[in-house]
Amino acid sequence: ESGHKYYIKPLDKTFLSVTTKLAVIKDPSLQNWKMNRALDYVSSHWREINESTIMNLVDSAAKAPVEEFEGAGSVGTEIHECRERYFNEWIRLGVRPQSALSFIPEDQRDLRIVSAMRALESFCVQENYIPIVTELYVYSGKLQIAGTLDDIGLLNGKLALCDIKTSNQLRDGYHFQVALYWYMFRRLTGLRPKENFILKLSKEDGTYKMEPIKNIGKVATGAKSILKSYDALQMVKGLRNDLKPTVYL
């Protein structure tokens, strides 16, 4: 419940994940989406409202966006796992496998997963992308964060950092996340990817969209400020806990 953490063996320390700390910035689009899903539920069940059902309906409306969000997260995880198998086999063989769809287990033949893998294969072919490493752990002792970088590869012969998303909207916070991955990767390896982008894979029509991270150094600087905000909030919470009034019995 305290967030996603990584144990860093070389430092013998445990750091919070990039996404846990960046969650300190609230995304209004996500809040609006949750509200709209709840309202959609109410509007589709309004005929059922009466004195005996109103409380159950309100409870179900509140749960509707949570269940949809968790369902989308589960599908996103399965897509990432299929991609990992596909890229790891490609890296092992040294040549692109004939079909990305063959890396989807039979019990996961969800149309959304099929669409995303078709999109990934199209991206690799059309953009001349070759994976080098996938699911790479990165960390920063200075910033005390860690994370899992989706992919490092070659894009038209240039070293590239790719972060895959399957959500319907590309939120601003994703740019900060990728910028911090770039910062940690560069510090750990001394390599500076020339191309840095978010790859959105459609779960509907097999298409993809690339969103470059422009001025990534400046974006990383902004992301560091957000990390400081997270740390400052934790400090205040700690102080407030210390100042809880004494209860006399």
Coordinates of C-alpha atoms in Angstrom, one line a residue:
E1 CA 0.0 0.0 0.0
S2 CA 3.0 2.3 0.3
G3 CA 3.8 2.0 -3.4
H4 CA 5.8 0.0 -5.9
K5 CA 9.4 -0.5 -4.7
Y6 CA 12.7 -1.8 -6.0
Y7 CA 15.6 -3.3 -4.1
I8 CA 18.9 -2.1 -5.6
K9 CA 21.5 -4.7 -4.9
P10 CA 24.7 -2.7 -5.8
L11 CA 23.6 0.0 -3.3
D12 CA 21.8 -2.4 -0.8
K13 CA 19.0 0.1 -0.7
T14 CA 15.3 0.1 -1.6
F15 CA 13.8 2.9 -3.7
L16 CA 10.3 3.8 -4.7
S17 CA 9.3 3.5 -8.3
V18 CA 9.2 6.5 -10.7
T19 CA 5.4 6.0 -11.2
T20 CA 4.8 6.0 -7.4
K21 CA 6.5 9.4 -6.9
L22 CA 5.1 11.0 -10.1
A23 CA 1.6 10.1 -8.9
V24 CA 1.9 13.2 -6.7
I25 CA 0.7 15.2 -9.7
K26 CA -3.1 14.7 -10.2
D27 CA -4.3 14.2 -13.7
P28 CA -7.7 16.0 -14.2
S29 CA -8.5 14.0 -17.3
L30 CA -8.4 10.8 -15.2
Q31 CA -10.7 12.3 -12.6
N32 CA -13.1 13.4 -15.3
W33 CA -13.0 10.0 -16.8
K34 CA -13.9 8.3 -13.5
M35 CA -16.8 10.8 -13.0
N36 CA -18.1 10.2 -16.6
R37 CA -18.0 6.4 -16.2
A38 CA -20.0 6.7 -13.0
L39 CA -22.5 9.0 -14.6
D40 CA -22.8 6.6 -17.6
Y41 CA -23.6 3.8 -15.2
V42 CA -26.4 5.8 -13.5
S43 CA -27.9 7.0 -16.8
S44 CA -28.1 3.4 -18.1
H45 CA -29.7 2.2 -14.9
W46 CA -32.0 5.1 -14.0
R47 CA -35.2 3.1 -14.6
E48 CA -34.2 0.8 -11.7
I49 CA -34.0 3.7 -9.1
N50 CA -36.4 3.5 -6.2
E51 CA -36.1 3.8 -2.4
S52 CA -34.9 0.2 -2.0
T53 CA -32.3 0.2 -4.8
I54 CA -30.8 3.7 -4.7
M55 CA -28.0 2.9 -2.3
N56 CA -26.9 -0.2 -4.2
L57 CA -27.0 1.7 -7.4
V58 CA -24.8 4.5 -6.0
D59 CA -22.4 1.9 -4.8
S60 CA -22.3 0.1 -8.2
A61 CA -21.8 3.5 -10.0
A62 CA -18.8 4.2 -7.8
K63 CA -17.3 0.8 -8.5
A64 CA -17.9 0.9 -12.3
P65 CA -14.9 3.1 -13.2
V66 CA -12.6 1.2 -10.8
E67 CA -13.5 -2.1 -12.3
E68 CA -13.1 -0.8 -15.9
F69 CA -9.7 0.8 -14.9
E70 CA -8.4 -2.4 -13.3
G71 CA -9.6 -4.4 -16.4
A72 CA -7.7 -2.1 -18.7
G73 CA -4.7 -2.4 -16.5
S74 CA -4.8 -6.2 -16.7
V75 CA -5.0 -6.2 -20.5
G76 CA -2.2 -3.7 -20.6
T77 CA 0.0 -6.0 -18.5
E78 CA -0.8 -9.0 -20.8
I79 CA 0.1 -6.9 -23.9
H80 CA 3.5 -6.0 -22.3
E81 CA 4.2 -9.6 -21.5
C82 CA 3.4 -10.7 -25.1
R83 CA 5.7 -7.9 -26.4
E84 CA 8.4 -9.0 -24.0
R85 CA 8.2 -12.6 -25.3
Y86 CA 8.2 -11.3 -28.9
F87 CA 11.2 -9.0 -28.5
N88 CA 13.2 -11.5 -26.4
E89 CA 12.8 -14.2 -29.1
W90 CA 13.8 -11.6 -31.7
I91 CA 16.9 -10.7 -29.7
R92 CA 17.8 -14.3 -29.1
L93 CA 17.5 -15.3 -32.8
G94 CA 18.9 -12.1 -34.3
V95 CA 16.0 -11.9 -36.8
R96 CA 12.4 -10.8 -36.5
P97 CA 10.0 -13.7 -35.9
Q98 CA 7.4 -14.2 -38.6
S99 CA 4.4 -13.2 -36.6
A100 CA 4.0 -11.2 -33.4
L101 CA 0.6 -12.9 -32.9
S102 CA 2.2 -16.2 -32.3
F103 CA 3.4 -14.9 -28.9
I104 CA -0.1 -14.5 -27.6
P105 CA -1.1 -17.5 -25.5
E106 CA -4.3 -19.3 -26.7
D107 CA -6.1 -18.4 -23.5
Q108 CA -5.3 -14.7 -24.0
R109 CA -6.7 -14.3 -27.5
D110 CA -8.5 -11.2 -26.5
L111 CA -9.2 -8.9 -29.5
R112 CA -7.6 -6.0 -27.7
I113 CA -4.3 -7.9 -27.2
V114 CA -4.4 -9.1 -30.9
S115 CA -4.9 -5.5 -32.0
A116 CA -2.0 -4.2 -29.9
M117 CA 0.4 -6.9 -31.1
R118 CA -0.6 -6.2 -34.8
A119 CA 0.1 -2.5 -34.1
L120 CA 3.5 -3.4 -32.6
E121 CA 4.5 -5.5 -35.5
S122 CA 3.5 -2.8 -38.0
F123 CA 5.6 -0.3 -36.0
C124 CA 8.7 -2.5 -36.2
V125 CA 8.3 -3.1 -39.9
Q126 CA 7.3 0.4 -41.0
E127 CA 9.7 2.3 -38.7
N128 CA 12.6 -0.1 -39.1
Y129 CA 12.8 -0.8 -35.4
I130 CA 15.1 -3.5 -34.0
P131 CA 15.0 -4.3 -30.2
I132 CA 18.2 -4.5 -28.2
V133 CA 17.0 -5.1 -24.7
T134 CA 13.5 -5.2 -23.1
E135 CA 12.3 -4.7 -19.5
L136 CA 15.5 -3.1 -18.3
Y137 CA 15.8 -2.1 -14.7
V138 CA 17.2 1.4 -14.1
Y139 CA 17.8 3.4 -10.9
S140 CA 19.3 6.6 -9.6
G141 CA 21.0 6.7 -6.2
K142 CA 21.0 10.5 -6.3
L143 CA 17.2 10.8 -6.9
Q144 CA 16.5 7.6 -4.9
I145 CA 14.1 6.2 -7.6
A146 CA 14.0 3.1 -9.8
G147 CA 11.9 1.8 -12.6
T148 CA 11.5 -0.6 -15.5
L149 CA 12.4 0.8 -18.9
D150 CA 10.3 -0.9 -21.6
D151 CA 12.7 -1.0 -24.5
I152 CA 16.0 0.1 -25.9
G153 CA 16.5 -0.5 -29.6
L154 CA 17.6 0.9 -33.0
L155 CA 15.2 3.1 -34.9
N156 CA 16.5 3.5 -38.4
G157 CA 19.9 2.8 -37.1
K158 CA 19.8 5.3 -34.2
L159 CA 19.8 4.3 -30.5
A160 CA 16.2 4.7 -29.3
L161 CA 14.3 4.6 -26.0
C162 CA 10.7 3.4 -26.3
D163 CA 8.0 3.3 -23.7
I164 CA 4.8 1.5 -24.7
K165 CA 1.4 2.6 -23.6
T166 CA -2.0 1.0 -24.4
S167 CA -4.3 3.5 -22.6
N168 CA -6.7 5.4 -24.7
Q169 CA -5.2 8.8 -23.9
L170 CA -1.5 9.8 -23.7
R171 CA -1.3 11.8 -20.5
D172 CA 1.2 14.6 -19.8
G173 CA 2.7 12.6 -16.9
Y174 CA 4.0 10.0 -19.3
H175 CA 6.5 12.5 -20.6
F176 CA 8.0 12.9 -17.1
Q177 CA 8.2 9.2 -16.7
V178 CA 10.1 8.6 -19.9
A179 CA 12.4 11.5 -19.2
L180 CA 13.4 10.0 -15.9
Y181 CA 14.0 6.6 -17.5
W182 CA 16.2 8.4 -20.1
Y183 CA 18.1 10.2 -17.3
M184 CA 18.7 7.0 -15.3
F185 CA 19.7 5.0 -18.4
R186 CA 22.2 7.7 -19.5
R187 CA 23.7 7.9 -16.0
L188 CA 24.1 4.2 -15.7
T189 CA 25.4 3.4 -19.1
G190 CA 26.9 6.6 -20.5
L191 CA 24.8 6.1 -23.6
R192 CA 22.5 8.9 -24.9
P193 CA 19.5 7.6 -27.0
K194 CA 19.0 9.8 -30.0
E195 CA 15.3 9.0 -30.3
N196 CA 13.0 9.0 -27.2
F197 CA 9.3 8.4 -27.7
I198 CA 6.1 6.9 -26.3
L199 CA 4.6 4.3 -28.6
K200 CA 0.8 4.0 -28.3
L201 CA -0.6 0.7 -29.4
S202 CA -4.3 0.7 -30.3
K203 CA -6.5 -2.0 -28.7
E204 CA -9.1 -1.5 -31.4
D205 CA -7.8 -1.2 -34.9
G206 CA -4.2 -2.4 -35.0
T207 CA -2.7 1.0 -35.5
Y208 CA 0.1 2.8 -33.6
K209 CA 1.1 6.3 -32.8
M210 CA 4.6 7.6 -31.9
E211 CA 4.9 10.6 -29.7
P212 CA 8.4 12.0 -29.5
I213 CA 9.7 13.4 -26.2
K214 CA 11.0 16.8 -27.3
N215 CA 13.7 18.6 -25.2
I216 CA 13.9 15.6 -23.0
G217 CA 16.7 17.1 -20.8
K218 CA 14.3 20.0 -19.8
V219 CA 11.5 17.5 -19.3
A220 CA 13.8 15.5 -17.0
T221 CA 14.6 18.7 -15.0
G222 CA 10.9 19.3 -14.6
A223 CA 10.4 15.7 -13.5
K224 CA 13.0 16.1 -10.8
S225 CA 11.0 19.0 -9.3
I226 CA 8.0 16.8 -9.1
L227 CA 10.1 14.2 -7.1
K228 CA 11.1 17.0 -4.7
S229 CA 7.4 17.9 -4.3
Y230 CA 6.7 14.2 -3.4
D231 CA 9.5 14.2 -0.8
A232 CA 8.2 17.5 0.6
L233 CA 4.7 16.2 1.0
Q234 CA 6.0 13.0 2.7
M235 CA 7.9 15.3 5.1
V236 CA 4.8 17.3 6.0
K237 CA 2.8 14.1 6.5
G238 CA 5.5 12.9 8.9
L239 CA 5.4 16.2 10.8
R240 CA 1.6 16.1 11.1
N241 CA 1.8 12.5 12.4
D242 CA 4.3 13.7 15.0
L243 CA 2.0 16.6 16.0
K244 CA -1.1 14.5 16.6
P245 CA -2.8 15.6 19.8
T246 CA -2.3 13.4 22.9
V247 CA -5.4 11.6 24.0
Y248 CA -5.8 11.3 27.7
L249 CA -7.9 8.5 29.1

